[in-house]
XYZ file of C-alpha atoms in Angstrom:
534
model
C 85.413 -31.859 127.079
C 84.725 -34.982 129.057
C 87.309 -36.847 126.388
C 89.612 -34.289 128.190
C 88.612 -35.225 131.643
C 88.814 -38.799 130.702
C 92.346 -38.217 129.622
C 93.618 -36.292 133.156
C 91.857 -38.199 135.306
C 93.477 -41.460 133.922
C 96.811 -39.296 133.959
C 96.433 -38.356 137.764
C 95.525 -41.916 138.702
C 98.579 -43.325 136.667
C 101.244 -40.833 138.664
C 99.767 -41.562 142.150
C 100.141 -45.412 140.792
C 103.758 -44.850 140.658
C 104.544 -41.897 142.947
C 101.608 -42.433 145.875
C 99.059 -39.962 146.617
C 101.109 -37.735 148.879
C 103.506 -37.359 146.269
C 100.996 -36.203 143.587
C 99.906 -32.519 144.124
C 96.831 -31.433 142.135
C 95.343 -29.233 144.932
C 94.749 -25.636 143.738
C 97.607 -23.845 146.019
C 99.939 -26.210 145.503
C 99.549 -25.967 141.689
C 100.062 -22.178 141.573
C 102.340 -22.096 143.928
C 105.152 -24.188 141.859
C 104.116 -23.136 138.883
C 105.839 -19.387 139.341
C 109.210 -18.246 139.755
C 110.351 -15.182 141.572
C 109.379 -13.262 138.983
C 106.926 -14.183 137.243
C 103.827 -16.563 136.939
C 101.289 -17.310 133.964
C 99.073 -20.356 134.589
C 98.521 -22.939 137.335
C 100.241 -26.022 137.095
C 97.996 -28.962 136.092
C 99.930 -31.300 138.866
C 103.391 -31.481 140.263
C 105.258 -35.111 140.984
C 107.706 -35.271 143.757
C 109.640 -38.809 142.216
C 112.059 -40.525 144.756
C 114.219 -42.149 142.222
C 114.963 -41.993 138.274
C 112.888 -44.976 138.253
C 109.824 -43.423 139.096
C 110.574 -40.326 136.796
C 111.617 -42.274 134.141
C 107.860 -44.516 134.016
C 106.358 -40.692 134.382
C 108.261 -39.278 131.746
C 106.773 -41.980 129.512
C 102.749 -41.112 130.309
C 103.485 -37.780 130.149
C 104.672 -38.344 126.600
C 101.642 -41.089 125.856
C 98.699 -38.780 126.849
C 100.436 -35.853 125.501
C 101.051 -33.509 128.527
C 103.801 -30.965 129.063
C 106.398 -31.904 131.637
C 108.850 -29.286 133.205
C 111.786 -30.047 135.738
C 111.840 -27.651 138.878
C 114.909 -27.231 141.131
C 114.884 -25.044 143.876
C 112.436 -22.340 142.629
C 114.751 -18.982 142.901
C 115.402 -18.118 139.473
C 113.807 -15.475 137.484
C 113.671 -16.178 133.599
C 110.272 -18.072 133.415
C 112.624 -21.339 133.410
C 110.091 -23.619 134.827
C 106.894 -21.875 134.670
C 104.691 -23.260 132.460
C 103.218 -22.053 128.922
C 100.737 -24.689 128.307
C 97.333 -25.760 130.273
C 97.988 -29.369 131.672
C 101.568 -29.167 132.254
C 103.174 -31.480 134.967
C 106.049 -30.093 137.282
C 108.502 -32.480 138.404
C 109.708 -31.302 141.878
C 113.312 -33.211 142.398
C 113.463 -32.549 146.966
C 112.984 -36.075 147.295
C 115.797 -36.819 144.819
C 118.047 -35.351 147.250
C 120.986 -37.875 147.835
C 124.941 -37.844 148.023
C 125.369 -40.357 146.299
C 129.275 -41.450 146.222
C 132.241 -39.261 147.650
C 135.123 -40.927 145.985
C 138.290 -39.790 147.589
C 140.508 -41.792 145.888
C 139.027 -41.094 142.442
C 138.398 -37.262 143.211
C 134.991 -37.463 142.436
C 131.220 -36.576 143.834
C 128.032 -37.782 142.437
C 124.789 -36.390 143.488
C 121.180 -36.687 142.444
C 119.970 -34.152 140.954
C 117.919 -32.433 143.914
C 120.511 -32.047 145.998
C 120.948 -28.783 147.259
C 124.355 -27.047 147.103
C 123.859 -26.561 150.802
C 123.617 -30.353 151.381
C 126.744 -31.409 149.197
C 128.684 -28.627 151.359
C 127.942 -30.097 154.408
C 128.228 -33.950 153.439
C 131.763 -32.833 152.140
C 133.355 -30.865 155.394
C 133.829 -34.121 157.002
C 136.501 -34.823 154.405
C 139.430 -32.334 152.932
C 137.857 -31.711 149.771
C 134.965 -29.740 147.866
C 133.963 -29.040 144.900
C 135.649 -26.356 142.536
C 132.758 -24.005 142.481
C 130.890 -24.865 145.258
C 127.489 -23.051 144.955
C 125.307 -20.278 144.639
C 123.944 -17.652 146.866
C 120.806 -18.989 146.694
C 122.780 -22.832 147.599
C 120.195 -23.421 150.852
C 117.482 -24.064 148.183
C 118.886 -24.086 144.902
C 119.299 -27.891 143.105
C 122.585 -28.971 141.600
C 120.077 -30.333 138.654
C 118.628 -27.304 138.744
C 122.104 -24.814 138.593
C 123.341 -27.104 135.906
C 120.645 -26.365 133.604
C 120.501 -22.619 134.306
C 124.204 -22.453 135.418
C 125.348 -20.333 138.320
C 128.169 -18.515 139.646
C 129.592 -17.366 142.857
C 131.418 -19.625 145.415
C 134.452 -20.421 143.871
C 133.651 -19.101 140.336
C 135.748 -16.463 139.990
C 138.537 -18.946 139.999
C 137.270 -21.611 138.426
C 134.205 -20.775 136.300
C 130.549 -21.361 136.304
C 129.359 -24.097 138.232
C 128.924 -26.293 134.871
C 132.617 -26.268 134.760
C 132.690 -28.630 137.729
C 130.731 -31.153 135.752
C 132.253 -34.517 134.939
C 129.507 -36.648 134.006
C 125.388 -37.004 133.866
C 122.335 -39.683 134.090
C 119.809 -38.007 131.931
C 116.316 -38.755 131.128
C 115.081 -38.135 127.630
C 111.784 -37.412 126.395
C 111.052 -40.603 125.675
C 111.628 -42.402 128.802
C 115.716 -43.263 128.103
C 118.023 -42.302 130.069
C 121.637 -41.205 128.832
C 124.719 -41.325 130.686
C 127.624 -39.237 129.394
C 131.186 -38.799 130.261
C 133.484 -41.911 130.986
C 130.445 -43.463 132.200
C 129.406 -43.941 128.268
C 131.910 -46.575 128.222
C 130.635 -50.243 129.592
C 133.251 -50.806 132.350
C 133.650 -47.336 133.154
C 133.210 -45.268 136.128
C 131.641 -41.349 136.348
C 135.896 -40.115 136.939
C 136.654 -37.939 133.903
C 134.636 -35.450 131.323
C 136.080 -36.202 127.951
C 135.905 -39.358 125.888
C 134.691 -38.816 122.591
C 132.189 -35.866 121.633
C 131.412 -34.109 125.272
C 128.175 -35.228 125.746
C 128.176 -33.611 129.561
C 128.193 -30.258 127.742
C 125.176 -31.062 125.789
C 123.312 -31.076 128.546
C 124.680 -28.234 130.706
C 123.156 -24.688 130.478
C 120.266 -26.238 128.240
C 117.286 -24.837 130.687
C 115.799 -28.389 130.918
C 115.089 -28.379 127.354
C 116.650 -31.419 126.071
C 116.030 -33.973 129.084
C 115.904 -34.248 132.860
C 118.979 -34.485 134.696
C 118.922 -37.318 137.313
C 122.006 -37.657 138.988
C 125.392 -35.333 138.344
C 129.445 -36.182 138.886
C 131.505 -33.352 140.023
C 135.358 -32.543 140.328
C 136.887 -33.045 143.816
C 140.123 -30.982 144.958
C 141.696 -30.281 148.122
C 140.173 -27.594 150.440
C 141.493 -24.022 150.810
C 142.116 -23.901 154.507
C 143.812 -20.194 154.766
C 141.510 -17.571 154.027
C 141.683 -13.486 153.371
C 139.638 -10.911 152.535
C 139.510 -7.230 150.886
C 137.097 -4.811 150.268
C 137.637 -1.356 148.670
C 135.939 2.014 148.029
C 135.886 3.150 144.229
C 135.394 6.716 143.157
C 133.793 5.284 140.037
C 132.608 2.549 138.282
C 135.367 2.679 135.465
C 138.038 1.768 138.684
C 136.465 -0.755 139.721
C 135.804 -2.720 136.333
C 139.299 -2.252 136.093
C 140.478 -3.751 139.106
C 137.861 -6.399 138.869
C 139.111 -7.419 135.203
C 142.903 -7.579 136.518
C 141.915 -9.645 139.363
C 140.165 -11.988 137.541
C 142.934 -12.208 134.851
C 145.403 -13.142 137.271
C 143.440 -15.516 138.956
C 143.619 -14.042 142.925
C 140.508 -14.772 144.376
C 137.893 -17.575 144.858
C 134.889 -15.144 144.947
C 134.423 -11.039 144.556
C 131.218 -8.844 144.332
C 131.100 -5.271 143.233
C 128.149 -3.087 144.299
C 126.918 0.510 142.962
C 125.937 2.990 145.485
C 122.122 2.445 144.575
C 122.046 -1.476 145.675
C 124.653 -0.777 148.500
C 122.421 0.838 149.915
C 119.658 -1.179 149.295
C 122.052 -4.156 151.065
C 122.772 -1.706 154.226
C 118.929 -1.161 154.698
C 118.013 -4.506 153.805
C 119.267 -6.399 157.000
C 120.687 -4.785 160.398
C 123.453 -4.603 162.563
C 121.500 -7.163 164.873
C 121.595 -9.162 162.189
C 125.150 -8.848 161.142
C 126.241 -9.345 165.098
C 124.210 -13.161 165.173
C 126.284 -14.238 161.755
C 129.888 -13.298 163.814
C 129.065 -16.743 165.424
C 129.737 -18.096 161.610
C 132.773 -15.377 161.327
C 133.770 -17.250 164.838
C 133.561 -20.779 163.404
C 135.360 -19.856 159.760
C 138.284 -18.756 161.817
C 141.298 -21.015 162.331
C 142.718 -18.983 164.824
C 140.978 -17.786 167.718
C 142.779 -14.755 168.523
C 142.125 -13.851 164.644
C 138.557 -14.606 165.035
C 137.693 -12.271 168.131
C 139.839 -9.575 166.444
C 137.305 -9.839 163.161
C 134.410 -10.223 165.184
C 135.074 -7.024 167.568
C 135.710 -5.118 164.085
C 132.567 -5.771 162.643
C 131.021 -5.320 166.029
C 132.743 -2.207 166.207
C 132.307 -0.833 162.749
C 128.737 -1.983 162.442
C 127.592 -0.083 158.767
C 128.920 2.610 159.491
C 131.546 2.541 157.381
C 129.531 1.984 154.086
C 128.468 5.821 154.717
C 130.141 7.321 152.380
C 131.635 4.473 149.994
C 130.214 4.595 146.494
C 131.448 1.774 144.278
C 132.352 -0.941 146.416
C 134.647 -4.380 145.698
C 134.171 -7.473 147.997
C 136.869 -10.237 147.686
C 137.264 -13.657 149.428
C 140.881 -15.488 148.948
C 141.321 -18.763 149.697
C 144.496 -20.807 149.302
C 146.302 -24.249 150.695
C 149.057 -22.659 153.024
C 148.858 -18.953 154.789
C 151.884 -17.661 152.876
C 150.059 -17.764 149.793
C 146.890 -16.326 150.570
C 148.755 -13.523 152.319
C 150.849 -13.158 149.040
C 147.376 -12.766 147.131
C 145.868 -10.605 148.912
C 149.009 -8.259 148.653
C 148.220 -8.615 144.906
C 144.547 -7.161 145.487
C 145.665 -5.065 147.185
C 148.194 -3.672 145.056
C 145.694 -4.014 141.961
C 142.693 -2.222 143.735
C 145.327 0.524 144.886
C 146.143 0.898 141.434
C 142.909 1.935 140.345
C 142.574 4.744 143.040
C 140.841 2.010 145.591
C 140.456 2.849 149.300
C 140.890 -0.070 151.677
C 137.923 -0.221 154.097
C 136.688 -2.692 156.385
C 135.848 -5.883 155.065
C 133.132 -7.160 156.924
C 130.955 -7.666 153.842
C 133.092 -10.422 152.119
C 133.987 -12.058 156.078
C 130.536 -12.589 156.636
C 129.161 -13.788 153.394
C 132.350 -16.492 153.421
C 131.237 -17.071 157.131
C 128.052 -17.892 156.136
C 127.713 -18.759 152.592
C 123.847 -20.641 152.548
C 121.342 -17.669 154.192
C 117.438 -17.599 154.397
C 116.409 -16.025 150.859
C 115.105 -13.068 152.120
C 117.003 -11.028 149.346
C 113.895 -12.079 146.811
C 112.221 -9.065 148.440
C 113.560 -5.610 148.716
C 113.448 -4.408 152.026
C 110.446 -2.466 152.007
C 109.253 -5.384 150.553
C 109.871 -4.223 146.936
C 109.072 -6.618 144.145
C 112.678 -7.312 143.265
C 113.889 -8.581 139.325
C 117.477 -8.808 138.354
C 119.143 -9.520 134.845
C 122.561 -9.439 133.734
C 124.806 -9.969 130.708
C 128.196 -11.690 130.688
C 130.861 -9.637 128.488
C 134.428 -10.279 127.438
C 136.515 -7.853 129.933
C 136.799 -5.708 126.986
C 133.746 -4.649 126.380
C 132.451 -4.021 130.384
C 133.216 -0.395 129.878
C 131.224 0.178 126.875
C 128.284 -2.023 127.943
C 128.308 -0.542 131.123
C 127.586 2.813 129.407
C 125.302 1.612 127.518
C 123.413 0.183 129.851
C 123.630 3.739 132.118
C 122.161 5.932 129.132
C 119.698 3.480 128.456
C 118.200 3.474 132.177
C 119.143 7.410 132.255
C 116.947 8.342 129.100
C 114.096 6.651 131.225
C 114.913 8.267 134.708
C 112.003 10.348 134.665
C 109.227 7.453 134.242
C 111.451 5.747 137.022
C 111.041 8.253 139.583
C 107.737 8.910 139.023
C 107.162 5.181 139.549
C 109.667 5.494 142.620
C 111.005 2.442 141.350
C 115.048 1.593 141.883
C 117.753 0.550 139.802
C 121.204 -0.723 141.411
C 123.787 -2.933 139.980
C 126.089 -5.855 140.979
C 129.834 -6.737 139.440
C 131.354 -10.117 139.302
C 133.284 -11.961 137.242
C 134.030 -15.541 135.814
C 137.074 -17.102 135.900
C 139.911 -15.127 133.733
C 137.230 -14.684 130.904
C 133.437 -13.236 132.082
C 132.627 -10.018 133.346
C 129.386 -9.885 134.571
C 126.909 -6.873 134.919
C 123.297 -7.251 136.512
C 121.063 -4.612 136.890
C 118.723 -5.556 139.628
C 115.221 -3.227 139.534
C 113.284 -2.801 142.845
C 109.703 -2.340 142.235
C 107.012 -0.642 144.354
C 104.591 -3.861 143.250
C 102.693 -6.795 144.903
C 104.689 -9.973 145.915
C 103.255 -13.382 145.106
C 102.346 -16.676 146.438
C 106.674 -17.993 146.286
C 107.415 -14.692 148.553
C 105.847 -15.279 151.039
C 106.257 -19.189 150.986
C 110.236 -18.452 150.974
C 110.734 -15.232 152.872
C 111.111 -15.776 156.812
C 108.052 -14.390 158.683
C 110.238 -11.927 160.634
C 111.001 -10.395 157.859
C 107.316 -10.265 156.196
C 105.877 -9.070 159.476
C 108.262 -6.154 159.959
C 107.312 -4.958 156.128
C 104.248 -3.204 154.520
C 104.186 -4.478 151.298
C 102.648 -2.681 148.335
C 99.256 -3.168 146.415
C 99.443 -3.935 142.906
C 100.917 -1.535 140.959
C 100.577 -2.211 137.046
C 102.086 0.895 135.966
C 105.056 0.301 137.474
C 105.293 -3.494 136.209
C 104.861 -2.337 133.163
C 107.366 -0.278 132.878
C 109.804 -2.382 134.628
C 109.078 -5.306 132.031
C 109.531 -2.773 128.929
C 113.044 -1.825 130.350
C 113.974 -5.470 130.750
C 112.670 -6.499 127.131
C 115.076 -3.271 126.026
C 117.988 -4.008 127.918
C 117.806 -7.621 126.642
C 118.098 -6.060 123.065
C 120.697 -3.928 124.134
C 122.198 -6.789 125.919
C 122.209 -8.780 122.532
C 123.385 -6.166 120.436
C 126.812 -5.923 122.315
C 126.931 -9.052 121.978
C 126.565 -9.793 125.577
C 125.368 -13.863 126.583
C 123.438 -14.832 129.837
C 122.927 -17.484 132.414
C 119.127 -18.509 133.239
C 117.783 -18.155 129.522
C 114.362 -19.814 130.642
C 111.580 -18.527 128.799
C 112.362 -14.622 129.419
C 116.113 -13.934 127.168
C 115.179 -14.405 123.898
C 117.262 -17.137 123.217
C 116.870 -18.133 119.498
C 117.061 -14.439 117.980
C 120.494 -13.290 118.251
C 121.863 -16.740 117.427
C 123.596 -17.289 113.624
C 121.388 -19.950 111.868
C 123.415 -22.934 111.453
C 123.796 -23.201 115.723
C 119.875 -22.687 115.818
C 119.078 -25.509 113.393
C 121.657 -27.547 114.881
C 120.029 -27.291 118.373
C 116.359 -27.628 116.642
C 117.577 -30.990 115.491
C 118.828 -32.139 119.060
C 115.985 -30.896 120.694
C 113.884 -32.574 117.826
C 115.731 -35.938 118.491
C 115.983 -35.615 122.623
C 112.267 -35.076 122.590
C 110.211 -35.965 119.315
C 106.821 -35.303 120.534
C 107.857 -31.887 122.593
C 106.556 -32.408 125.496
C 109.703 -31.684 128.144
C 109.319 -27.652 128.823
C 107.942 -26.548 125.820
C 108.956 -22.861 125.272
C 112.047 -22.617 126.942
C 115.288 -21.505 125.289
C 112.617 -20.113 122.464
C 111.968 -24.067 121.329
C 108.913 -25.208 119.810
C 107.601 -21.647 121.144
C 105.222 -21.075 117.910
C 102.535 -22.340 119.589
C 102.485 -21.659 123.039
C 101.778 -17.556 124.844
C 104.086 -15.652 127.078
């Protein structure tokens, strides 16, 4: 025991040697606090290290490795898969907000390098001062959540149904490997080379992309530049069914028509109706205002949604949300004929589209969505399919939940669903469960206090966790026997069991070589998990 004391005292007063002491958290709030994600939390942190520069993370990197502690990279917080929250007592968190720099915008090269804590919020705004952005551009969650952070989970929405997952904007990587070296990949690999193109020999950017932090710490990223989208429309629709929808979501994406679309069942519609108010919709109209290029245009949206308030979400059940963005009006106009025509196809109504104007409008909000809006303890998951197989796993899915509908109600707890897809190629579905269960330390750090102090949130309900956690852990299995794959592995999809053999030992052996002693976040994509607890 005091050979253990010995060994973390020496390791505190080594990180505050290279970090400072207000950049060394060991205080007991502080250590719970990052040491859960939205979802979920096991045990405290032992500290957390804010570095400034891959410098100082590099030289930490190294002790952590010499006095055997665990070390675990933390972006923004907001996902839900356990990706960051630690398995083993002692475990350092390395929180990147101070890495937080815009590095280069090369205009003439059509590139953007970042450090890794930069938040997809930040890059937006450094980049409207010039005619270009990125070709997915960030997530929902983009007025926390890290580019380091999105590119080890990966993400989707802004600009993904277009152009893919935000990993497919990657061009290049610093990395820092368990050891203390750090790895640059893309044309930067090459001596006299700049961070301007992806491919030159094997692709070691895509090593490193959707790898949950398990193979090294990401330090600074280069992304794709192209020209803005200036001329904007967008479409929303009423389906009878979720069948017609899929549909016209899958021919959408297939032709490529939109930047960004949403679907919604008529459980977490509602849930979105309830969850904010018409007060709240009328303050964003001075972002609907600002997104306009025409002024007449932009009163005429913003009376509409004054007008129409939520009303009009009465009575739709399956709804599709679609923002199109192109370089001149003619062809934005021409594309969202095309939706049009598509969603018409499939038996859509055309309603107002207020939804998808005001998300575009303002596309970084507070994250008050972590909560449901009775202050529900809320816990997505989702599965990305091939187009042809949304139907089926979609009905899976449905008799699944519906063969457990009874233990649901009784535990009043909520099941509603979001659509999207990726690119021409990914059909997402998410189930998102809304439980009648306590909210945690990160709630109430991230959730505005308006919204806390207009909310009665529940006492701990362990029934109804329970529950909700066995339905996840089934529809995980189910998700993996359609052969469905997933974004945000962390610690919570079980990774390593539906892969064929020869891909697992061939990622044992990277991870083996990345990080010989195992000490950068043990446990996550179901690595060196033997000996740690869940």
């Amino acid at each position: 025991m005091t050979e253990e004391i010995n060994k973390n005292k020496k390791t505190i007063e080594q990180l505050i040697k290279i970090h400072g002491v207000e950049n060394v958290l060991v205080d007991k709030e502080s250590c719970i606090l990052y040491a859960q994600d939205i979802h979920s939390k096991t045990i405290p942190a032992f500290a957390i290290i804010r570095p400034k520069n891959k410098d100082e993370l590099t030289e930490s990197v190294k002790i952590a490795n010499k006095l055997g502690h665990a070390i675990i990279p933390r972006g923004g917080g907001m996902s839900y898969s356990k990706g960051y929250v630690p398995l083993k007592e002692g475990s350092i968190i390395v929180d990147f907000s101070r890495m937080n720099n815009v590095i280069e915008i090369n205009e003439e090269d059509m590139y953007v390098r970042v450090e890794s804590g930069c938040t997809w919020e930040t890059l937006y705004r450094e980049l409207e001062s010039t005619n270009l952005r990125t070709p997915f551009w960030g997530t929902l969650s983009g007025i926390s959540a890290t580019i380091g952070g999105t590119l080890s989970q990966n993400g989707i929405f802004w600009g993904s149904t277009k152009y893919g997952s935000a990993v497919d904007s990657v061009v290049a990587l610093e990395v820092v490997a368990g050891d203390g070296t750090l790895i640059k990949t893309g044309s930067d690999i090459q001596k006299n080379s700049a961070p301007f193109f992806r491919h030159y020999g094997p692709d070691l950017t895509g090593l490193f992309m959707c790898d949950n932090g398990a193979l090294g710490f990401k330090v600074t990223a280069t992304l794709k530049l192209i020209p803005k989208k200036e001329f904007r429309e967008h479409v929303s629709f009423d389906f009878s069914d979720a069948n017609s929808l899929f549909d016209a979501l899958s021919k959408i994406s297939k032709q490529e028509l939109v930047d960004a679309c949403v679907g919604f069942d008529p459980y977490l519609q509602k849930v979105r109706m309830q969850r904010e108010s018409i007060a709240s919709d009328l303050k964003k109209l001075a972002g609907v205002m600002k997104d306009n290029n025409s002024v007449i245009g932009a009163l005429k949206d913003s009376a509409k949604i004054a007008v129409s308030g939520r009303r009009y979400m009465d009575d739709v059940k399956y709804s599709g949300h679609f923002v199109i963005e192109e370089r001149t009006k003619e062809a934005a106009i021409f594309a969202c004929e095309q939706v049009n025509r598509i969603c018409e196809q499939y038996g859509g109504s055309k309603i107002e589209s207020s939804i998808p104007k005001i998300l575009r409008s303002n596309p970084f909000t507070p994250l008050n969505n972590i909560i449901g809006p009775k202050g529900e303890r809320w816990m997505p998951i989702h599965t990305i399919v091939p187009h042809s197989k949304s139907h089926e796993a979609m009905k899976k899915i449905a008799k699944l939940l519906e063969n457990n509908q009874s233990e649901l109600d009784e535990n009043k707890i909520g099941v509603g669903f979001l659509y999207t897809v990726i690119s021409n190629n990914g059909f997402v579905i998410e189930p998102v469960f809304f439980t009648p269960d306590s909210i945690d330390e990160i709630h109430r750090e991230v959730v505005e206090d308006n919204v806390l102090k207009n909310i009665d949130c529940f006492e701990e309900n362990l029934d109804a966790r329970e529950l909700t956690l066995r339905l996840r852990a089934e529809l995980l299995r189910l998700f993996e026997d359609i052969g469905g794959v997933h974004m945000q592995i962390g610690k919570s999809y079980d990774f390593k069991r539906g892969l064929r053999d020869e891909a697992w030992s061939l990622i044992k052996n990277i991870k083996d070589m990345m990080d010989p002693k195992k000490v950068i976040n043990p446990g996550v994509l179901s690595l060196n998990a033997n000996d740690e607890r869940d």
